[in-house]
Coordinates of C-alpha atoms in Angstrom, one line a residue:
Chain N
X1 CA 68.4 96.0 62.8
X2 CA 69.3 99.6 61.9
X3 CA 66.0 100.7 60.5
X4 CA 62.3 99.9 60.6
X5 CA 61.3 100.5 57.0
X6 CA 59.1 97.4 56.5
X7 CA 59.3 93.8 57.7
X8 CA 61.3 92.4 54.9
X9 CA 64.6 92.1 56.7
X10 CA 63.1 91.3 60.2
X11 CA 63.0 87.8 61.4
X12 CA 60.3 86.3 63.7
X13 CA 62.5 86.2 66.8
X14 CA 63.4 89.9 66.7
X15 CA 59.7 90.8 66.0
X16 CA 58.6 88.7 68.9
X17 CA 61.3 90.4 71.1
X18 CA 59.8 93.7 70.1
X19 CA 56.4 92.6 71.2
X20 CA 57.9 91.4 74.6
X21 CA 59.5 94.8 75.1
X22 CA 56.2 96.5 74.2
X23 CA 54.6 94.7 77.1
X24 CA 57.3 96.1 79.5
X25 CA 56.9 99.6 78.1
X26 CA 53.1 99.3 78.7
X27 CA 53.9 98.5 82.3
X28 CA 56.1 101.6 82.5
X29 CA 53.1 103.7 81.3
X30 CA 51.1 102.3 84.2
X31 CA 53.5 103.6 86.8
X32 CA 53.1 106.9 88.8
X33 CA 56.1 108.2 86.9
X34 CA 55.5 107.3 83.2
X35 CA 59.0 108.0 82.1
X36 CA 62.3 106.2 82.0
X37 CA 65.8 107.7 81.4
X38 CA 66.7 105.1 78.8
X39 CA 67.2 107.3 75.8
X40 CA 68.8 110.2 77.6
X41 CA 71.3 111.8 75.2
X42 CA 69.6 110.6 72.0
X43 CA 67.8 113.0 69.7
X44 CA 64.8 111.9 67.7
X45 CA 63.3 114.0 64.8
X46 CA 59.8 113.5 63.4
X47 CA 59.9 114.5 59.8
X48 CA 56.4 114.4 58.4
X49 CA 56.0 115.3 54.8
X50 CA 52.3 114.2 54.9
X51 CA 49.9 115.3 57.5
X52 CA 49.2 113.0 60.4
X53 CA 49.0 114.7 63.8
X54 CA 47.9 111.7 65.7
X55 CA 50.8 109.5 64.5
X56 CA 53.3 112.3 65.0
X57 CA 52.1 113.0 68.5
X58 CA 52.3 109.3 69.4
X59 CA 55.9 109.1 68.2
X60 CA 56.9 112.3 70.0
X61 CA 55.3 111.2 73.3
X62 CA 56.9 107.8 73.0
X63 CA 60.4 109.5 72.5
X64 CA 59.7 111.8 75.5
X65 CA 58.6 109.0 77.7
X66 CA 62.0 107.4 77.0
X67 CA 63.8 110.8 77.8
X68 CA 65.0 111.4 74.2
X69 CA 65.2 115.0 72.9
X70 CA 62.5 115.6 70.3
X71 CA 62.5 117.8 67.2
X72 CA 59.5 118.3 65.0
X73 CA 59.7 119.0 61.3
X74 CA 56.5 119.3 59.3
X75 CA 56.3 120.2 55.7
X76 CA 53.3 120.8 53.4
X77 CA 53.0 118.0 50.9
X78 CA 53.1 120.3 47.9
X79 CA 56.5 121.8 48.6
X80 CA 58.3 118.5 49.1
X81 CA 57.0 116.2 46.4
X82 CA 60.4 116.1 44.8
X83 CA 63.0 113.6 46.0
X84 CA 65.7 116.3 46.1
X85 CA 63.8 118.3 48.7
X86 CA 63.5 115.3 51.0
X87 CA 67.2 114.7 50.6
X88 CA 68.0 118.3 51.2
X89 CA 65.8 118.5 54.3
X90 CA 67.3 115.4 55.8
X91 CA 70.8 116.5 55.2
X92 CA 70.1 119.8 56.8
X93 CA 68.4 118.3 59.8
X94 CA 71.3 115.8 60.2
X95 CA 73.6 118.6 60.9
X96 CA 71.8 118.9 64.2
X97 CA 73.1 115.5 65.2
X98 CA 69.9 113.6 64.9
X99 CA 70.1 109.9 66.0
X100 CA 66.8 108.8 64.5
X101 CA 64.3 110.1 62.0
X102 CA 60.6 109.2 62.0
X103 CA 59.5 109.7 58.5
X104 CA 56.1 110.0 57.0
X105 CA 55.8 110.7 53.3
X106 CA 53.2 110.3 50.6
X107 CA 55.7 108.7 48.2
X108 CA 56.2 104.9 48.4
X109 CA 59.8 104.2 49.1
X110 CA 60.7 107.5 50.7
X111 CA 61.9 106.0 54.0
X112 CA 64.1 103.5 52.1
X113 CA 65.7 106.4 50.2
X114 CA 66.1 108.4 53.4
X115 CA 68.0 105.4 54.9
X116 CA 70.6 105.7 52.2
X117 CA 71.0 109.4 52.6
X118 CA 71.7 109.6 56.3
X119 CA 73.6 107.8 59.0
X120 CA 70.8 108.2 61.4
X121 CA 68.3 105.4 62.1
X122 CA 65.0 105.5 60.2
X123 CA 61.5 104.6 61.3
X124 CA 59.0 104.5 58.5
X125 CA 55.8 106.1 59.8
X126 CA 54.0 105.5 56.6
X127 CA 55.3 105.8 53.0
X128 CA 52.6 106.1 50.3
X129 CA 50.8 102.8 49.9
X130 CA 53.8 100.7 50.8
X131 CA 54.3 100.3 54.5
X132 CA 53.3 101.5 58.0
X133 CA 55.2 99.1 60.2
X134 CA 54.5 100.6 63.7
X135 CA 50.7 100.4 62.9
X136 CA 51.1 96.8 62.1
X137 CA 53.1 96.2 65.2
X138 CA 50.5 97.8 67.4
X139 CA 47.8 95.7 65.7
X140 CA 49.8 92.6 66.3
X141 CA 50.4 93.6 69.9
X142 CA 46.6 94.3 70.4
X143 CA 45.8 90.9 68.9
X144 CA 48.3 89.1 71.1
X145 CA 47.1 91.0 74.2
X146 CA 43.5 89.9 73.4
X147 CA 44.0 86.3 72.3
X148 CA 47.2 85.5 74.2
X149 CA 48.9 84.4 70.9
X150 CA 49.1 85.1 67.2
X151 CA 49.8 81.6 65.9
X152 CA 46.8 80.2 64.1
X153 CA 44.6 83.4 64.2
X154 CA 42.6 84.3 61.1
X155 CA 42.5 88.0 60.4
X156 CA 40.2 89.6 57.9
X157 CA 41.2 93.0 56.5
X158 CA 38.4 94.6 54.6
X159 CA 38.1 97.7 52.4
X160 CA 40.4 99.7 50.2
X161 CA 43.3 97.3 50.3
X162 CA 44.9 98.8 47.1
X163 CA 45.7 102.1 48.7
X164 CA 46.4 100.8 52.2
X165 CA 49.9 100.6 53.6
X166 CA 48.3 99.3 56.8
X167 CA 46.9 96.3 55.0
X168 CA 50.3 95.6 53.4
X169 CA 52.3 95.9 56.6
X170 CA 49.7 93.9 58.5
X171 CA 49.7 91.1 55.9
X172 CA 53.5 90.9 56.1
X173 CA 53.8 91.0 59.9
X174 CA 50.9 88.9 60.9
X175 CA 51.9 86.1 58.5
X176 CA 55.5 86.2 59.8
X177 CA 54.2 85.8 63.4
X178 CA 52.1 82.8 62.5
X179 CA 48.7 84.2 61.8
X180 CA 46.7 84.0 58.5
X181 CA 45.3 87.0 56.7
X182 CA 42.3 87.4 54.3
X183 CA 42.3 90.6 52.3
X184 CA 38.9 91.6 51.0
X185 CA 37.4 94.5 49.0
X186 CA 35.9 95.4 45.6
X187 CA 38.0 94.0 42.7
X188 CA 39.1 97.6 41.7
X189 CA 40.6 98.1 45.2
X190 CA 42.1 94.6 45.7
X191 CA 45.4 93.9 43.9
X192 CA 45.7 90.2 43.2
X193 CA 49.5 90.3 43.6
X194 CA 49.1 90.6 47.4
X195 CA 48.3 86.9 47.5
X196 CA 51.2 85.0 49.1
X197 CA 51.6 82.0 51.5
X198 CA 49.3 82.8 54.5
X199 CA 47.5 85.6 52.7
X200 CA 44.2 84.9 50.8
X201 CA 42.6 87.5 48.6
X202 CA 38.8 87.5 48.0
X203 CA 36.1 89.9 46.8
X204 CA 33.5 88.0 48.8
X205 CA 33.0 89.5 52.2
X206 CA 31.2 86.5 53.7
X207 CA 34.0 84.3 52.6
X208 CA 36.6 86.7 54.2
X209 CA 34.7 86.8 57.5
X210 CA 34.0 83.1 57.7
X211 CA 35.4 82.0 61.1
X212 CA 37.7 85.0 61.3
X213 CA 39.1 85.9 64.8
X214 CA 39.5 89.5 64.1
X215 CA 38.1 91.9 61.4
X216 CA 39.9 95.0 60.5
X217 CA 38.0 97.6 58.5
X218 CA 40.1 100.0 56.4
X219 CA 39.2 103.7 55.9
X220 CA 37.6 104.3 52.6
X221 CA 38.9 107.5 51.1
X222 CA 35.7 109.2 49.9
X223 CA 37.5 110.6 46.8
X224 CA 37.7 107.0 45.5
X225 CA 34.2 107.4 44.2
X226 CA 35.0 110.4 41.9
X227 CA 38.0 108.5 40.6
X228 CA 35.9 105.5 39.6
X229 CA 37.1 102.9 42.0
X230 CA 33.7 102.4 43.5
X231 CA 30.3 103.0 41.8
X232 CA 28.5 104.6 44.8
X233 CA 28.7 104.9 48.5
X234 CA 25.4 103.1 49.2
X235 CA 26.6 100.2 47.0
X236 CA 29.9 100.0 48.8
X237 CA 28.2 100.1 52.2
X238 CA 25.8 97.4 51.0
X239 CA 28.6 95.1 49.9
X240 CA 31.6 95.8 52.1
X241 CA 30.6 97.6 55.3
X242 CA 31.5 95.5 58.3
X243 CA 28.5 95.4 60.6
X244 CA 26.6 93.4 63.2
X245 CA 24.8 91.5 60.5
X246 CA 27.7 90.2 58.6
X247 CA 29.9 89.7 61.7
X248 CA 27.8 86.6 62.4
X249 CA 29.9 84.8 59.8
X250 CA 33.0 85.5 61.9
X251 CA 34.1 83.5 65.0
X252 CA 31.7 84.1 67.9
X253 CA 34.4 85.9 69.9
X254 CA 35.8 87.9 66.9
X255 CA 37.0 91.4 67.6
X256 CA 36.8 94.5 65.5
X257 CA 39.7 96.7 64.6
X258 CA 40.3 99.9 62.6
X259 CA 43.5 101.8 62.1
X260 CA 41.7 105.2 62.2
X261 CA 40.5 107.7 61.4
X262 CA 37.2 106.1 60.8
X263 CA 34.4 107.0 58.5
X264 CA 31.6 106.1 60.8
X265 CA 28.9 103.9 59.1
X266 CA 30.8 103.8 55.9
X267 CA 33.4 101.0 56.1
X268 CA 32.3 100.1 59.7
X269 CA 28.9 100.3 61.4
X270 CA 29.3 103.0 64.1
X271 CA 27.5 101.0 66.8
X272 CA 29.8 98.1 66.2
X273 CA 32.8 100.3 66.5
X274 CA 31.5 101.5 69.9
X275 CA 30.5 98.0 71.1
X276 CA 32.4 95.6 73.4
X277 CA 33.6 93.7 70.4
X278 CA 35.7 96.7 69.3
X279 CA 39.4 97.1 70.4
X280 CA 39.8 100.3 68.4
X281 CA 40.6 102.4 71.4
X282 CA 43.0 99.7 72.7
X283 CA 44.8 100.0 69.3
X284 CA 45.3 103.7 69.9
X285 CA 46.5 103.1 73.4
X286 CA 49.0 100.5 72.3
X287 CA 50.6 102.8 69.8
X288 CA 52.6 104.4 72.5
X289 CA 54.3 101.4 74.1
X290 CA 55.0 99.9 70.7
X291 CA 56.8 103.0 69.5
X292 CA 58.8 103.1 72.8
X293 CA 59.9 99.6 72.2
X294 CA 60.8 100.3 68.6
X295 CA 62.9 103.3 69.6
X296 CA 64.7 101.2 72.2
X297 CA 65.4 98.4 69.8
X298 CA 66.7 100.7 67.1
X299 CA 68.8 103.1 69.2
X300 CA 70.3 101.2 72.2
X301 CA 73.4 99.1 71.7
X302 CA 74.2 100.0 68.1
X303 CA 77.2 102.3 68.6
Chain C
X1 CA 83.5 87.6 75.6
X2 CA 87.0 87.3 77.2
X3 CA 88.1 83.9 78.3
X4 CA 87.8 83.2 82.0
X5 CA 90.0 81.0 84.1
X6 CA 88.6 79.4 87.3
X7 CA 90.5 80.4 90.5
X8 CA 88.6 79.4 93.6
X9 CA 85.2 78.4 95.1
X10 CA 84.6 81.0 97.7
X11 CA 81.2 80.1 99.2
X12 CA 79.5 76.7 99.5
X13 CA 75.7 76.1 99.6
X14 CA 75.8 76.2 103.5
X15 CA 77.7 79.4 103.5
X16 CA 75.1 81.1 101.3
X17 CA 72.3 79.7 103.4
X18 CA 73.9 81.1 106.6
X19 CA 74.7 84.5 104.9
X20 CA 71.0 84.8 103.8
X21 CA 69.8 83.9 107.2
X22 CA 72.1 86.4 108.9
X23 CA 71.1 89.2 106.5
X24 CA 67.4 88.4 107.4
X25 CA 68.2 88.6 111.1
X26 CA 70.0 91.9 110.7
X27 CA 67.2 93.4 108.6
X28 CA 64.7 92.5 111.3
X29 CA 66.9 93.8 114.1
X30 CA 67.7 97.1 112.4
X31 CA 64.0 97.6 111.4
X32 CA 62.7 96.5 114.8
X33 CA 60.5 93.8 113.1
X34 CA 59.1 93.4 109.7
X35 CA 56.2 95.8 109.8
X36 CA 55.8 97.8 106.5
X37 CA 58.8 96.0 105.2
X38 CA 59.2 94.7 101.6
X39 CA 62.0 93.1 99.6
X40 CA 62.8 93.8 96.0
X41 CA 65.3 91.8 94.0
X42 CA 67.3 93.2 91.1
X43 CA 67.3 91.0 87.9
X44 CA 68.6 88.3 87.6
X45 CA 70.1 86.8 90.7
X46 CA 68.9 89.4 93.1
X47 CA 65.4 87.9 92.6
X48 CA 65.9 84.5 94.1
X49 CA 68.0 86.0 96.9
X50 CA 65.2 88.5 97.7
X51 CA 62.7 85.7 97.8
X52 CA 64.9 83.7 100.2
X53 CA 65.4 86.7 102.4
X54 CA 61.7 87.5 102.4
X55 CA 60.8 83.9 103.3
X56 CA 63.4 83.9 106.1
X57 CA 62.1 87.1 107.6
X58 CA 58.5 85.8 107.4
X59 CA 59.6 82.7 109.2
X60 CA 61.4 84.8 111.9
X61 CA 58.6 87.3 112.5
X62 CA 55.5 85.3 111.6
X63 CA 54.2 87.9 109.2
X64 CA 54.3 87.7 105.4
X65 CA 56.9 90.0 103.8
X66 CA 56.2 90.8 100.1
X67 CA 58.9 90.3 97.5
X68 CA 59.2 92.1 94.1
X69 CA 61.3 92.0 90.9
X70 CA 63.1 95.0 89.6
X71 CA 64.7 95.5 86.2
X72 CA 67.1 98.4 86.0
X73 CA 67.9 98.2 82.3
X74 CA 66.0 101.4 81.3
X75 CA 67.8 103.2 84.1
X76 CA 71.4 102.3 83.2
X77 CA 73.7 105.2 82.7
X78 CA 75.5 103.6 79.7
X79 CA 72.7 102.9 77.3
X80 CA 74.0 105.6 74.8
X81 CA 77.4 103.8 74.8
X82 CA 76.9 100.1 75.1
X83 CA 77.8 97.9 72.1
X84 CA 75.2 95.2 72.7
X85 CA 71.6 95.8 73.4
X86 CA 70.6 94.7 76.9
X87 CA 67.4 92.7 77.2
X88 CA 64.7 94.7 79.0
X89 CA 63.0 92.5 81.5
X90 CA 59.8 92.8 83.5
X91 CA 59.6 94.8 86.7
X92 CA 57.0 93.2 89.0
X93 CA 56.4 95.0 92.2
X94 CA 53.0 93.7 93.3
X95 CA 52.6 96.0 96.3
X96 CA 52.5 99.8 96.8
X97 CA 56.1 101.0 97.6
X98 CA 54.9 104.3 98.9
X99 CA 55.6 104.7 102.7
X100 CA 57.1 101.2 102.9
X101 CA 60.6 100.3 104.0
X102 CA 62.2 98.6 101.0
X103 CA 65.2 96.3 101.0
X104 CA 66.8 96.2 97.6
X105 CA 68.7 92.9 97.0
X106 CA 71.4 92.1 94.5
X107 CA 74.0 89.3 94.2
X108 CA 77.2 91.3 93.7
X109 CA 78.0 94.8 94.8
X110 CA 80.7 96.3 92.6
X111 CA 80.9 99.8 91.0
X112 CA 77.6 100.8 92.6
X113 CA 76.1 101.7 89.2
X114 CA 73.4 99.0 89.3
X115 CA 72.4 100.1 92.8
X116 CA 72.2 103.7 91.6
X117 CA 69.9 102.7 88.7
X118 CA 67.9 100.6 91.1
X119 CA 67.3 103.5 93.5
X120 CA 66.0 105.6 90.6
X121 CA 63.8 102.8 89.3
X122 CA 62.4 102.2 92.8
X123 CA 61.7 105.8 93.5
X124 CA 59.8 106.1 90.2
X125 CA 57.3 103.5 91.5
X126 CA 56.4 105.7 94.4
X127 CA 58.0 107.3 97.5
X128 CA 59.3 104.6 99.9
X129 CA 59.8 105.5 103.6
X130 CA 63.4 104.4 103.1
X131 CA 65.5 102.1 100.9
X132 CA 68.1 99.8 102.2
X133 CA 70.6 97.7 100.3
X134 CA 71.4 94.0 100.8
X135 CA 74.0 92.1 98.8
X136 CA 75.4 88.6 98.9
X137 CA 78.9 89.6 97.9
X138 CA 80.7 93.0 98.2
X139 CA 83.8 92.9 95.9
X140 CA 84.8 96.6 96.3
X141 CA 85.8 99.1 93.5
X142 CA 83.0 101.5 94.0
X143 CA 82.6 104.3 91.4
X144 CA 79.8 106.0 93.3
X145 CA 79.3 107.1 96.9
X146 CA 76.9 104.2 97.7
X147 CA 77.2 101.6 100.5
X148 CA 75.4 98.4 101.4
X149 CA 73.5 98.1 104.6
X150 CA 73.7 94.3 104.7
X151 CA 76.6 92.3 103.3
X152 CA 76.7 88.5 103.0
X153 CA 80.5 88.3 102.5
X154 CA 83.2 90.9 101.7
X155 CA 85.5 89.6 99.1
X156 CA 88.4 91.9 98.1
X157 CA 89.1 91.4 94.4
X158 CA 91.2 92.9 91.6
X159 CA 89.4 94.4 88.6
X160 CA 90.6 91.6 86.3
X161 CA 88.7 89.1 88.5
X162 CA 85.1 88.0 88.1
X163 CA 82.8 86.9 90.8
X164 CA 80.2 84.3 89.6
X165 CA 77.2 83.9 91.9
X166 CA 75.3 80.7 91.1
X167 CA 71.9 80.1 92.7
X168 CA 69.7 77.0 92.6
X169 CA 66.8 78.8 91.0
X170 CA 68.9 80.3 88.1
X171 CA 71.9 78.0 87.8
X172 CA 71.0 74.7 89.3
X173 CA 73.4 75.0 92.3
X174 CA 74.3 77.4 95.1
X175 CA 77.9 78.7 94.9
X176 CA 80.1 81.7 94.7
X177 CA 83.2 81.4 92.6
X178 CA 86.2 83.5 91.7
X179 CA 87.4 83.6 88.1
X180 CA 90.1 85.6 86.4
X181 CA 90.0 87.2 82.9
X182 CA 92.8 85.5 81.0
X183 CA 95.4 88.1 79.7

């Protein structure tokens, strides 16, 4: 595969191969020298048109651990909302012989457009509400690491599903890898069209949590209140906060996940996030080997 | 893949067994025992060879010699040029390489590029006291100034020939065969 834009064109075998490579990259990161020369001679550019320091740093460190040269381009959202400026930027950067762009953009579909405008490989690091494939891969890897398999797992994803590229990418990937997904949130934030084989959509939190092996809480953008999506914060917390009390409905060994950054005690009870049930820090840690594996798979052997 | 034509069977199971045994003896002799010694096999067929050498040394010296697995893929010098993506496999070296004498084992010694990558990969795991190289077959045509310390069999070849090493653990039988790329 040339690009990682979403999971549409990826088959199960390649995705499982990616998770296998991830495990090897994790082993590399455990060595005294946490760096391999694999991507020597390749140049990777992170082009972020939407702010996300943590994701950008994770990609840049992953590229450096693989010995690629790294360039950073950051733009303020306001100056680059037009398609033309994304195109111009990429064409300019391409003159510097970039092999792969990591693109984050607030517009859904930006990474797809970029892949038509340049000969370089593209990794979608989040486009609007559409997709965030490396986050889903690191979630899948974290689940596989914890349970030893993905086949047959039931994953509940709770919160602002409507605006969440993480929810969409996870639903696509986890189902492809044999897990089942329940998407849950208030009706205003839960698009019915996300229902597909393997994905159940429900507004009832208890129903979503029933027997789930993992519960992923999504960040609630607080401005959703002023725009009428949710009536009030206390009411949202009352109905959709993932906490110790309602976790009783889930499987006894269920784990807690969150893509970060977290609104403590809003979508997820803070003490639960800090508890032994939580794999949130593991998710952050796994971001690095996942991105190293993706870089290897997209760059090596494609000349 | 180019078509290959079988030319000759060069080593039989007994030849391989004797070669492995002799290499084990030479290692023990040169290192004056097996103290601080460890063996590391390079994927794929270096691994069973390393296990056999380690087992033989353990037998000879009566102490257990640890054996590890090394994947050199991420250290290859042609990753920016290859047309097919090599599969990355797991490196498993379950002992501290620092201050140990390490014997790196591979099946065929050819250009020396795998050995070069293996040296870099090993050194990134720690700082061994020294690294020695053992190979079952040396077929010549070195492209780097690297030599083997222990050689099972020297087999002069032309570049259009292919050496196939088969091992019980990976291929169901022990044999070394000579093949030729059909023009």
